[in-house]
Coordinates of C-alpha atoms in Angstrom, one line a residue:
Chain X
M1 CA 0.0 0.0 0.0
A2 CA 1.7 3.2 -1.1
T3 CA 2.1 5.7 1.6
A4 CA 1.3 9.4 1.3
A5 CA 4.9 10.3 1.1
E6 CA 5.4 8.1 -1.9
V7 CA 2.3 9.6 -3.5
L8 CA 3.7 13.0 -2.9
K9 CA 7.0 12.0 -4.5
Q10 CA 5.2 10.8 -7.6
T11 CA 3.2 13.9 -8.0
A12 CA 6.0 16.3 -7.2
P13 CA 6.3 18.8 -10.0
A14 CA 8.8 18.0 -12.6
A15 CA 10.1 21.6 -12.2
A16 CA 12.6 20.4 -9.6
E17 CA 15.3 22.2 -11.5
S18 CA 13.8 25.5 -10.2
A19 CA 14.7 24.4 -6.7
A20 CA 17.1 27.3 -6.4
V21 CA 14.3 29.8 -6.7
V22 CA 12.5 30.6 -3.5
V23 CA 8.8 31.5 -3.3
R24 CA 8.4 35.2 -3.3
Q25 CA 4.6 35.4 -3.7
V26 CA 1.6 33.2 -3.2
Q27 CA -1.4 33.6 -5.4
L28 CA -4.7 32.2 -4.1
D29 CA -7.8 31.3 -6.0
G30 CA -11.0 32.9 -4.6
Q31 CA -12.6 29.5 -4.0
V32 CA -9.6 28.4 -1.9
V33 CA -10.0 31.4 0.4
L34 CA -13.7 30.6 0.8
K35 CA -13.2 26.9 1.3
I36 CA -10.6 27.5 4.0
M37 CA -12.8 30.0 5.7
Q38 CA -15.7 27.6 5.6
H39 CA -13.8 24.7 7.0
C40 CA -12.0 26.6 9.8
D41 CA -15.0 28.6 10.9
G42 CA -17.1 25.5 11.0
A43 CA -14.6 23.7 13.1
L44 CA -14.1 26.2 15.9
P45 CA -12.7 25.9 18.5
N46 CA -10.7 23.0 17.2
I47 CA -7.6 23.5 15.1
V48 CA -8.0 21.9 11.7
T49 CA -5.8 21.4 8.7
G50 CA -6.0 20.7 5.1
Q51 CA -4.0 20.3 1.9
L52 CA -3.3 22.9 -0.7
L53 CA -3.0 22.0 -4.4
G54 CA -1.7 24.1 -7.2
L55 CA 1.2 24.9 -9.5
D56 CA 4.5 26.5 -8.8
V57 CA 5.6 28.9 -11.5
G58 CA 9.0 30.1 -10.7
A59 CA 8.9 32.6 -7.8
L60 CA 5.1 32.6 -7.8
L61 CA 3.2 29.8 -6.1
E62 CA -0.4 29.4 -7.4
V63 CA -2.9 27.6 -5.2
T64 CA -5.9 26.6 -7.1
D65 CA -7.7 24.1 -4.9
C66 CA -7.7 22.7 -1.5
F67 CA -9.3 19.9 0.5
P68 CA -9.8 19.5 4.3
F69 CA -8.3 16.7 6.4
P70 CA -10.7 14.8 8.5
G71 CA -10.6 14.0 12.2
G72 CA -9.8 17.1 14.2
D73 CA -10.9 15.7 17.4
D74 CA -11.0 12.1 16.4
D75 CA -7.7 10.6 17.6
T76 CA -8.6 7.1 16.5
L77 CA -7.9 8.1 12.9
D78 CA -4.5 6.6 12.4
E79 CA -1.7 7.3 10.0
Q80 CA -2.7 4.8 7.4
A81 CA -6.3 5.9 7.3
G82 CA -5.1 9.5 6.9
A83 CA -2.8 8.5 4.1
N84 CA -5.6 6.6 2.4
Y85 CA -7.9 9.6 2.6
Q86 CA -5.2 11.7 0.9
I87 CA -4.6 9.2 -1.9
E88 CA -8.2 8.7 -2.6
M89 CA -9.0 12.4 -2.6
M90 CA -6.1 13.2 -5.0
R91 CA -7.1 10.4 -7.3
C92 CA -10.6 11.7 -7.5
L93 CA -9.5 15.2 -8.1
R94 CA -7.2 14.1 -10.8
E95 CA -10.1 12.6 -12.7
V96 CA -11.8 16.0 -12.8
N97 CA -8.7 17.8 -14.0
V98 CA -7.8 19.6 -10.8
D99 CA -4.1 20.4 -10.5
N100 CA -2.6 17.4 -8.7
N101 CA 0.4 18.9 -7.2
T102 CA 0.6 19.4 -3.5
V103 CA 2.0 22.8 -2.7
G104 CA 1.6 23.0 1.0
W105 CA -1.1 22.8 3.7
Y106 CA -3.3 25.2 5.6
Q107 CA -4.2 25.3 9.3
S108 CA -6.3 27.4 11.6
S109 CA -4.7 29.0 14.6
S110 CA -6.0 30.7 17.7
F111 CA -5.0 34.3 17.9
G112 CA -2.4 33.9 15.3
S113 CA 0.1 31.8 17.2
Y114 CA 1.4 29.2 15.0
Q115 CA 5.1 28.8 15.7
T116 CA 5.3 25.2 17.1
T117 CA 7.7 22.4 16.7
E118 CA 5.0 20.3 14.9
M119 CA 4.8 23.0 12.2
I120 CA 8.6 22.8 11.6
E121 CA 8.5 19.1 11.5
T122 CA 5.7 19.1 9.0
F123 CA 7.6 21.6 6.9
V124 CA 10.6 19.5 6.9
S125 CA 8.7 16.3 5.9
Y126 CA 7.0 18.2 3.1
H127 CA 10.4 19.5 2.0
E128 CA 11.6 16.0 1.4
S129 CA 9.3 15.7 -1.6
I130 CA 8.5 19.3 -2.7
R131 CA 11.1 21.9 -2.6
K132 CA 8.7 24.8 -2.3
C133 CA 5.9 24.6 0.1
V134 CA 4.0 27.1 2.1
C135 CA 1.7 26.9 5.0
L136 CA -1.4 29.2 5.1
V137 CA -2.2 30.2 8.6
Y138 CA -5.8 31.4 9.1
D139 CA -7.0 33.1 12.2
P140 CA -10.8 32.6 12.5
Q141 CA -11.2 34.9 15.5
R142 CA -9.6 37.9 13.8
S143 CA -11.7 37.3 10.7
A144 CA -14.8 37.5 12.8
R145 CA -13.6 40.9 13.7
G146 CA -13.7 42.0 10.1
Q147 CA -10.2 41.5 8.7
L148 CA -9.2 38.6 6.6
A149 CA -6.4 37.1 8.7
L150 CA -4.7 34.8 6.2
K151 CA -1.0 34.7 5.8
A152 CA 1.5 32.4 4.1
V153 CA 4.6 31.2 5.9
R154 CA 7.5 29.3 4.8
L155 CA 10.8 28.3 6.5
K156 CA 14.1 29.7 5.4
D157 CA 16.2 27.2 3.5
A158 CA 19.2 27.7 5.6
F159 CA 17.2 26.8 8.7
I160 CA 15.8 23.7 7.0
T161 CA 19.3 22.4 6.1
H162 CA 20.4 22.9 9.7
F163 CA 17.3 21.2 11.1
K164 CA 17.8 18.2 8.9
E165 CA 21.3 17.7 10.0
Q166 CA 20.2 18.1 13.6
K167 CA 22.9 20.8 14.2
L168 CA 20.8 22.7 16.5
T169 CA 23.2 23.5 19.3
G170 CA 23.8 27.1 20.2
K171 CA 27.3 27.0 18.8
D172 CA 26.2 25.8 15.4
L173 CA 23.4 28.2 15.1
R174 CA 25.6 31.1 16.1
E175 CA 28.2 30.1 13.6
A176 CA 25.7 29.9 10.8
G177 CA 24.4 33.3 11.8
I178 CA 20.8 32.1 12.2
S179 CA 18.9 34.1 14.8
W180 CA 15.3 33.7 15.9
R181 CA 14.3 36.0 13.2
D182 CA 15.5 33.7 10.4
V183 CA 13.3 30.8 11.0
F184 CA 10.0 31.9 9.4
V185 CA 9.5 34.0 6.4
E186 CA 6.2 35.5 5.6
V187 CA 5.3 35.5 2.0
P188 CA 2.9 38.1 0.5
V189 CA -0.4 36.7 -0.7
R190 CA -2.7 37.9 -3.4
I191 CA -6.1 36.8 -4.6
H192 CA -6.8 36.0 -8.2
N193 CA -10.0 34.9 -9.8
S194 CA -10.9 33.5 -13.2
S195 CA -13.0 35.9 -15.4
L196 CA -16.0 33.7 -14.9
A197 CA -15.7 33.8 -11.2
Q198 CA -15.2 37.6 -11.3
A199 CA -18.5 37.9 -13.2
L200 CA -20.2 35.8 -10.6
V201 CA -18.8 37.6 -7.7
A202 CA -19.6 41.0 -9.2
D203 CA -23.3 39.8 -9.3
L204 CA -23.1 38.8 -5.7
D205 CA -21.9 42.2 -4.5
P206 CA -23.6 42.5 -1.1
A207 CA -25.7 45.6 -0.4
P208 CA -24.2 48.3 1.6
R209 CA -25.6 47.4 5.0
I210 CA -23.8 47.6 8.2
T211 CA -22.5 44.2 9.1
A212 CA -21.2 42.7 12.3
P213 CA -17.6 43.2 11.3
D214 CA -18.3 46.9 10.8
L215 CA -19.8 47.1 14.2
E216 CA -16.7 45.5 15.7
R217 CA -14.5 47.9 13.9
L218 CA -16.5 50.9 14.9
D219 CA -16.7 49.8 18.4
L220 CA -14.8 52.0 20.8
G221 CA -14.7 49.6 23.7
G222 CA -11.6 47.7 22.9
A223 CA -10.9 46.7 26.5
A224 CA -11.7 43.1 26.2
Y225 CA -9.4 42.5 23.2
L226 CA -6.6 44.5 24.9
T227 CA -6.9 42.3 28.0
K228 CA -6.7 39.2 26.0
T229 CA -3.7 40.5 24.1
I230 CA -1.9 41.4 27.2
S231 CA -2.5 38.1 28.8
G232 CA -1.1 36.5 25.7
L233 CA 2.0 38.7 25.9
I234 CA 2.4 37.7 29.6
E235 CA 2.3 34.1 28.8
G236 CA 4.8 34.5 26.0
A237 CA 7.1 36.5 28.3
D238 CA 6.8 33.7 30.8
D239 CA 7.8 31.1 28.2
V240 CA 10.8 33.2 27.1
L241 CA 11.9 33.6 30.6
A242 CA 11.6 29.9 31.3
E243 CA 13.7 29.1 28.3
A244 CA 16.3 31.7 29.3
Q245 CA 16.5 30.2 32.8
K246 CA 17.0 26.8 31.4
I247 CA 19.9 28.0 29.4
S248 CA 21.5 29.8 32.3
V249 CA 21.0 26.8 34.6
Y250 CA 22.6 24.7 31.9
H251 CA 25.6 26.9 31.8
R252 CA 25.9 27.0 35.5
N253 CA 25.9 23.3 35.7
L254 CA 28.4 23.0 32.9
A255 CA 30.7 25.4 34.6
R256 CA 30.4 23.5 37.8
Q257 CA 31.1 20.3 36.1
Q258 CA 34.2 21.7 34.5
Q259 CA 35.4 22.8 37.9
H260 CA 34.8 19.3 39.3
M261 CA 36.6 17.7 36.4
A262 CA 39.5 20.1 36.9
Q263 CA 39.7 19.3 40.6
W264 CA 39.5 15.6 40.0
L265 CA 42.1 15.7 37.3
A266 CA 44.4 17.6 39.6
K267 CA 43.9 15.0 42.3
R268 CA 44.6 12.2 39.9
R269 CA 47.7 13.8 38.7
Q270 CA 48.9 14.1 42.3
E271 CA 48.1 10.5 42.9
N272 CA 49.9 9.5 39.8
A273 CA 52.9 11.5 40.8
A274 CA 52.9 9.8 44.2
R275 CA 52.5 6.4 42.6
R276 CA 55.3 6.9 40.2
A277 CA 57.4 8.0 43.0
A278 CA 56.4 4.8 44.8
G279 CA 57.1 2.8 41.6
E280 CA 53.4 1.7 40.9
E281 CA 51.5 2.0 37.7
A282 CA 49.8 5.3 37.0
L283 CA 46.1 5.4 37.0
P284 CA 44.4 6.6 33.8
E285 CA 43.8 10.3 33.8
E286 CA 40.5 10.0 32.1
D287 CA 37.5 8.6 33.8
P288 CA 34.5 9.0 31.5
A289 CA 32.1 7.3 33.8
A290 CA 32.3 9.8 36.6
F291 CA 31.2 12.8 34.6
K292 CA 28.3 12.4 32.2
P293 CA 27.9 15.1 29.6
I294 CA 25.0 17.3 30.4
P295 CA 22.5 17.7 27.6
E296 CA 22.1 21.1 26.2
P297 CA 18.5 22.4 26.1
P298 CA 17.3 22.6 22.6
M299 CA 17.7 26.0 20.9
L300 CA 14.7 25.4 18.7
E301 CA 12.2 25.8 21.5
Q302 CA 13.8 29.1 22.5
Y303 CA 13.6 30.3 18.9
L304 CA 10.0 29.4 18.5
V305 CA 9.0 30.9 21.8
V306 CA 10.7 34.1 21.0
N307 CA 9.1 34.2 17.6
Q308 CA 5.7 33.8 19.2
L309 CA 6.3 36.6 21.6
A310 CA 7.5 38.9 18.9
A311 CA 4.5 38.2 16.8
G312 CA 2.2 38.8 19.8
C313 CA 3.9 42.2 20.4
E314 CA 3.4 43.2 16.8
R315 CA -0.3 42.3 17.0
A316 CA -0.7 44.3 20.2
T317 CA 0.9 47.3 18.6
A318 CA -1.3 47.1 15.6
A319 CA -4.4 46.8 17.7
C320 CA -3.4 49.8 19.8
Q321 CA -2.7 51.9 16.8
A322 CA -6.2 51.1 15.4
G323 CA -7.8 51.8 18.8
M324 CA -6.0 55.2 19.0
S325 CA -7.0 56.2 15.6
K326 CA -10.6 55.4 16.4
L327 CA -10.4 57.5 19.5
Y328 CA -9.0 60.4 17.7
V329 CA -11.7 60.2 15.0
M330 CA -14.2 60.3 17.8
Q331 CA -12.6 63.3 19.3
A332 CA -12.6 65.1 16.0
L333 CA -16.3 64.3 15.5
Q334 CA -17.1 65.5 19.0
K335 CA -15.3 68.8 18.4
G336 CA -16.9 69.2 15.1
G337 CA -20.3 68.6 16.6
A338 CA -19.7 71.1 19.4
Q339 CA -18.8 73.8 17.0
A340 CA -21.7 73.2 14.6
Chain O
M1 CA -62.4 9.8 -20.0
P2 CA -58.8 10.5 -18.9
Q3 CA -58.3 10.4 -15.2
S4 CA -57.2 13.6 -13.6
A5 CA -53.5 14.2 -13.6
L6 CA -52.1 13.8 -10.2
L7 CA -49.8 16.5 -9.2
P8 CA -48.3 15.6 -5.8
L9 CA -47.5 18.6 -3.9
L10 CA -43.8 18.6 -3.3
G11 CA -43.3 20.6 -0.1
L12 CA -43.7 23.9 -2.0
N13 CA -42.4 25.8 1.0
V14 CA -38.9 24.7 0.2
R15 CA -36.4 27.5 -0.1
V16 CA -32.8 27.1 -1.2
Q17 CA -29.8 28.9 0.2
V18 CA -26.5 28.6 -1.6
H19 CA -23.1 29.4 -0.1
P20 CA -20.8 31.3 -2.4
V21 CA -18.1 28.6 -2.1
V22 CA -20.3 26.3 -4.0
L23 CA -20.7 28.8 -6.9
L24 CA -17.0 29.4 -7.1
S25 CA -16.3 25.7 -7.1
I26 CA -18.8 25.2 -9.9
C27 CA -17.1 28.0 -12.0
D28 CA -13.8 26.4 -11.4
A29 CA -15.0 23.0 -12.4
Y30 CA -16.6 24.4 -15.5
I31 CA -13.3 26.0 -16.5
R32 CA -11.5 22.7 -16.0
R33 CA -13.8 20.5 -17.9
N34 CA -12.6 18.2 -20.7
D35 CA -12.6 19.6 -24.2
K36 CA -15.5 17.4 -25.4
Q37 CA -17.8 18.2 -22.6
E38 CA -20.3 20.9 -22.8
R39 CA -21.3 21.0 -19.3
V40 CA -20.4 19.7 -15.9
I41 CA -22.5 18.1 -13.3
G42 CA -21.8 17.3 -9.7
T43 CA -23.3 16.6 -6.3
L44 CA -24.5 19.1 -3.8
L45 CA -24.0 18.5 -0.1
G46 CA -25.6 20.4 2.7
T47 CA -28.2 20.4 5.4
V48 CA -32.0 20.7 5.4
T49 CA -33.9 22.3 8.2
D50 CA -37.6 23.2 8.2
G51 CA -38.0 23.6 4.5
L52 CA -34.8 25.5 4.1
V53 CA -32.2 23.7 2.1
S54 CA -28.7 25.0 2.8
V55 CA -26.2 24.1 0.1
Q56 CA -22.7 24.2 1.6
R57 CA -20.4 22.0 -0.4
C58 CA -20.2 20.4 -3.8
Y59 CA -18.0 18.2 -5.8
V60 CA -17.8 17.4 -9.5
V61 CA -18.9 14.0 -10.8
P62 CA -17.5 13.0 -14.2
H63 CA -20.2 12.1 -16.7
N64 CA -20.8 11.3 -20.4
E65 CA -23.9 12.3 -22.2
S66 CA -25.0 11.8 -25.7
A67 CA -28.3 12.5 -27.4
D68 CA -30.3 10.0 -25.4
Q69 CA -28.0 8.4 -22.9
V70 CA -26.2 9.6 -19.9
A71 CA -23.6 7.8 -17.9
V72 CA -22.5 9.0 -14.5
D73 CA -19.4 7.8 -12.8
I74 CA -21.0 6.4 -9.7
V75 CA -17.8 5.1 -8.1
H76 CA -16.3 8.5 -8.1
H77 CA -19.5 9.9 -6.7
K78 CA -19.6 7.4 -3.9
T79 CA -15.9 7.8 -3.1
M80 CA -16.1 11.6 -2.9
L81 CA -19.2 11.3 -0.7
E82 CA -17.4 9.1 1.7
L83 CA -14.4 11.4 1.8
H84 CA -16.5 14.5 2.3
Q85 CA -18.5 12.9 5.1
K86 CA -15.3 12.1 7.0
V87 CA -14.7 15.8 7.3
A88 CA -18.2 17.0 7.7
P89 CA -20.4 14.1 8.9
Q90 CA -23.6 16.1 9.3
Q91 CA -23.8 17.0 5.6
T92 CA -26.0 14.9 3.4
I93 CA -26.7 14.9 -0.3
V94 CA -29.3 17.6 -1.0
G95 CA -29.2 17.5 -4.8
W96 CA -27.1 18.0 -7.9
Y97 CA -26.0 20.9 -10.1
S98 CA -25.3 21.5 -13.7
T99 CA -24.0 24.3 -15.7
T100 CA -26.3 25.0 -18.7
S101 CA -29.6 26.7 -18.7
S102 CA -31.4 24.3 -20.9
N103 CA -33.1 21.4 -19.3
V104 CA -32.4 18.5 -21.6
C105 CA -34.1 15.2 -21.1
S106 CA -31.1 13.6 -19.5
D107 CA -31.8 15.9 -16.6
A108 CA -34.7 13.9 -15.6
L109 CA -32.7 10.7 -15.6
I110 CA -30.0 12.2 -13.5
Q111 CA -32.7 13.6 -11.2
E112 CA -34.1 10.1 -10.8
F113 CA -30.6 8.8 -10.0
Y114 CA -30.2 11.3 -7.2
A115 CA -33.7 10.7 -6.0
K116 CA -32.5 7.1 -5.2
E117 CA -29.8 8.4 -3.0
P118 CA -30.6 8.9 0.7
T119 CA -31.5 12.6 0.4
S120 CA -33.9 14.6 2.5
S121 CA -37.6 14.0 2.3
S122 CA -38.2 16.9 -0.1
G123 CA -36.4 15.2 -2.9
P124 CA -33.2 16.3 -4.6
I125 CA -32.7 19.9 -5.6
H126 CA -31.4 20.7 -9.1
L127 CA -29.2 23.8 -9.2
V128 CA -28.5 25.4 -12.5
V129 CA -25.7 27.9 -12.8
D130 CA -25.8 29.6 -16.2
T131 CA -22.2 29.8 -17.3
S132 CA -22.9 30.6 -20.9
L133 CA -23.3 34.3 -19.9
G134 CA -26.1 34.6 -22.3
G135 CA -28.1 37.1 -20.4
D136 CA -25.3 39.4 -19.2
R137 CA -25.3 37.9 -15.8
V138 CA -24.5 34.6 -14.2
D139 CA -27.8 33.1 -13.3
V140 CA -28.3 30.8 -10.4
R141 CA -31.6 28.9 -10.2
A142 CA -32.8 26.0 -8.2
Y143 CA -35.5 23.5 -9.3
A144 CA -37.3 20.7 -7.6
S145 CA -38.9 17.9 -9.6
R146 CA -42.2 16.5 -9.4
G147 CA -43.6 13.6 -11.3
L148 CA -46.6 14.0 -13.5
S149 CA -48.6 10.8 -13.7
L150 CA -51.8 9.8 -15.2
G151 CA -53.4 7.5 -12.8
D152 CA -50.8 4.9 -12.2
K153 CA -48.5 5.6 -15.2
A154 CA -45.7 8.0 -14.7
L155 CA -45.7 10.4 -17.6
A156 CA -43.0 12.9 -17.2
T157 CA -41.1 14.9 -14.7
E158 CA -41.6 18.5 -14.3
F159 CA -39.0 20.9 -12.9
V160 CA -40.5 23.5 -10.7
E161 CA -38.4 26.6 -9.9
L162 CA -37.7 27.3 -6.2
P163 CA -36.8 30.5 -4.5
C164 CA -33.1 30.5 -4.3
N165 CA -30.7 33.1 -2.8
V166 CA -27.0 33.2 -2.2
L167 CA -26.2 33.3 1.4
V168 CA -23.4 35.6 2.4
G169 CA -22.3 34.9 5.9
E170 CA -20.5 37.4 8.0
A171 CA -17.0 36.0 7.6
E172 CA -17.6 35.2 3.9
R173 CA -18.6 38.8 3.4
V174 CA -15.1 39.8 4.3
G175 CA -13.7 37.4 1.8
L176 CA -16.2 38.4 -0.9
N177 CA -15.4 42.1 -0.5
L178 CA -11.8 41.3 -1.2
L179 CA -12.8 39.1 -4.2
V180 CA -15.0 41.8 -5.7
S181 CA -12.3 44.4 -5.6
G182 CA -9.8 42.0 -7.1
D183 CA -8.4 42.7 -10.5
H184 CA -8.2 39.5 -12.4
E185 CA -5.1 40.5 -14.3
R186 CA -2.9 41.3 -11.4
G187 CA -4.7 40.0 -8.4
K188 CA -5.3 42.1 -5.4
P189 CA -2.9 41.9 -2.5
L190 CA -4.5 41.2 0.8
A191 CA -4.5 44.4 2.7
D192 CA -4.8 44.3 6.5
S193 CA -5.0 48.0 7.1
E194 CA -8.2 48.6 5.3
G195 CA -11.4 48.4 7.2
L196 CA -12.0 51.4 9.3
P197 CA -12.4 53.9 6.4
E198 CA -14.7 51.5 4.6
S199 CA -16.9 51.0 7.7
I200 CA -17.1 54.7 8.3
A201 CA -18.0 55.2 4.6
R202 CA -20.8 52.6 4.9
L203 CA -22.1 54.3 8.0
Q204 CA -22.1 57.6 6.3
Q205 CA -24.0 56.1 3.4
L206 CA -26.6 54.8 5.7
L207 CA -26.9 58.1 7.5
A208 CA -27.3 59.9 4.2
T209 CA -30.1 57.5 3.2
A210 CA -31.9 58.1 6.4
Q211 CA -31.5 61.8 6.1
R212 CA -32.8 61.8 2.6
Y213 CA -35.8 59.9 3.7
V214 CA -36.6 62.3 6.5
E215 CA -36.2 65.3 4.2
D216 CA -38.5 63.7 1.7
V217 CA -41.2 63.1 4.2
V218 CA -40.9 66.6 5.6
A219 CA -41.1 68.1 2.2
G220 CA -44.1 65.9 1.4
R221 CA -42.4 64.0 -1.4
A222 CA -42.7 60.6 0.4
K223 CA -45.3 59.0 2.5
A224 CA -44.6 59.0 6.2
D225 CA -44.3 55.6 7.7
P226 CA -44.9 55.8 11.5
A227 CA -43.0 52.7 12.3
I228 CA -39.9 54.0 10.6
G229 CA -40.3 57.3 12.2
R230 CA -40.6 55.8 15.6
H231 CA -37.5 53.7 14.9
L232 CA -35.5 56.7 13.9
A233 CA -36.6 58.6 17.0
D234 CA -35.6 55.8 19.2
T235 CA -32.2 55.5 17.6
L236 CA -31.5 59.2 18.0
A237 CA -32.6 59.1 21.6
D238 CA -30.2 56.3 22.3
I239 CA -27.2 58.4 21.5
P240 CA -25.6 59.3 24.8
R241 CA -25.4 62.9 25.6
L242 CA -22.0 63.6 27.0
E243 CA -20.8 66.8 28.7
P244 CA -17.6 67.9 27.1
S245 CA -15.7 67.3 30.3
D246 CA -17.0 63.8 30.5
F247 CA -16.0 63.1 27.0
E248 CA -12.5 64.5 27.6
R249 CA -12.2 62.1 30.6
L250 CA -13.3 59.1 28.6
F251 CA -11.2 60.0 25.7
N252 CA -8.1 60.5 27.9
E253 CA -8.6 57.2 29.7
G254 CA -9.0 55.3 26.4
I255 CA -5.9 56.9 24.9
Q256 CA -3.9 56.1 28.1
D257 CA -5.0 52.5 27.9
Q258 CA -4.0 52.1 24.3
L259 CA -0.7 53.9 24.9
L260 CA 0.1 51.7 27.9
V261 CA -0.4 48.5 25.9
S262 CA 1.6 49.8 23.0
Y263 CA 4.4 50.8 25.4
F264 CA 4.4 47.4 27.0
A265 CA 4.5 45.7 23.6
N266 CA 7.5 47.8 22.5
L267 CA 9.2 47.2 25.9
V268 CA 8.9 43.4 25.5
R269 CA 10.2 43.5 22.0
S270 CA 13.3 45.5 23.0
Q271 CA 13.7 43.2 26.0
V272 CA 13.7 40.2 23.8
A273 CA 16.2 41.7 21.3
L274 CA 18.4 42.8 24.2
A275 CA 18.3 39.4 25.9
E276 CA 19.2 37.7 22.7
R277 CA 22.3 39.9 22.3
L278 CA 23.3 39.5 25.9
G279 CA 22.5 35.9 26.0
T280 CA 24.4 34.8 23.1
A281 CA 27.3 37.0 24.0
A282 CA 27.6 35.5 27.4
L283 CA 27.5 31.9 26.3
P284 CA 31.0 30.4 26.7
L285 CA 32.0 28.4 23.7
V286 CA 32.0 24.9 25.0

């Protein structure tokens, strides 16, 4: 029974020679956007994922179709069943002339925090078969507030090579010059529609009524959102602090261990000198069993946590700017009303 | 003497609501069809509650049709149904769609096929999306079928049009606004910063409409509707009257809150950057 990885390898685009070009822009079809929104909104509060299909054309990645993965909360769905689902779905879609190339996957996130180890592992496993893949992250809560929160993310190639070779110690990463900013790269997204779909959507243009997103945007009481954002920041700061503490503890332990080893070595040398003086055999100067090497805490966690915190800070700043502009508009209206 | 034709009433209170995803998928499927095919057909999935059929998903089913025969790929249909139900188990088959506006006789056969599927009690809906752009717009119509029989013999199937509207949910409205303003040549970049100006513009439009109505009524150009008048009066009365000093206070507090959060966010960011520099600088090379 072919596994999903093999299927992916078979359907990998023959344009492997364009591997040196990185993805600079992602173009989404309108129906992909709506399908993703439908799937993620319907599955709240679970996190759901799905596959993206399309074409890669040089530096532009076109996503023309997508399908959802089953079993968000159904843990009994095992690997094999998931792979079967994927194979069946791709086969059926091929029969109706849908682009059969996997170009990535999409997932929903809560409040936009998506930087986890699982995501990196998924990226790397996709990278085995397709050189260029992106992940679309969709934030359903922010979309309910009136802005389409869809962004495309990919990993930097340098980081991927390092991850594969498992060279994730602090020394290696510093040598390679990879800081926490170099892990994820956000790729600009644009929406594109066929002419027929444009005609259809133009017919559907909704009437200019005030909608719930408008009410959210015009609402001046942003206190609840601010509180949530701040508690998110606090959690992020706690995580970063915990990671930093782990690193400092590790270094303290390492220093202490070095000290012990030095002392022990000095003692051994003294003993050996005494023994040689007494004419006995010298004991070996190395005793590996006494001092086990202390494992270094993984730098990857730290990078991811810092990434999340930085993203949270950016979101908070953006929300504050929006809030302040609203308040200033209100003030201007009030002043204008008072003068009139 | 011919017996009276029996026209079984087919739940004539059925209304159809279509999600825009379905329409865009149908357009996409039509564009991707094989060269020899004139139209595409597919299955509609959705839910039925109380006479309201909500069509939420769809998938294409390959088929071949000639003058008097039609062959539908049933295996494909069943496989896709299973796959879709794994993701959304509460959706059932509510009907089928096709993309031309002429009801050829094969439609009746396909309708029968879908009637045999486990659909809702009101029978399968037939959705027609006119992609030939004959009438300068893309028409979406829904039909239900009822059989015309003479006594015991079934004569024909008649397609009765049902009221159909495209449902635009709140979240989808955001997506659709982006799609409408998209330029199909270059595509529109997703802009995050838009929003507030559009909302204010919409609000202004509504206020202008209300104002025009009131002026028309006062000048005698339009008939006064007491219900609307009362509604407007209530809305105006709801606006809180604030003393200037109160407003200043509220405004200052609001600004202070926002500035505080913004300051915190910037502080955390600089802290992180600083810690990174100090942290990596202090690490002894082991």
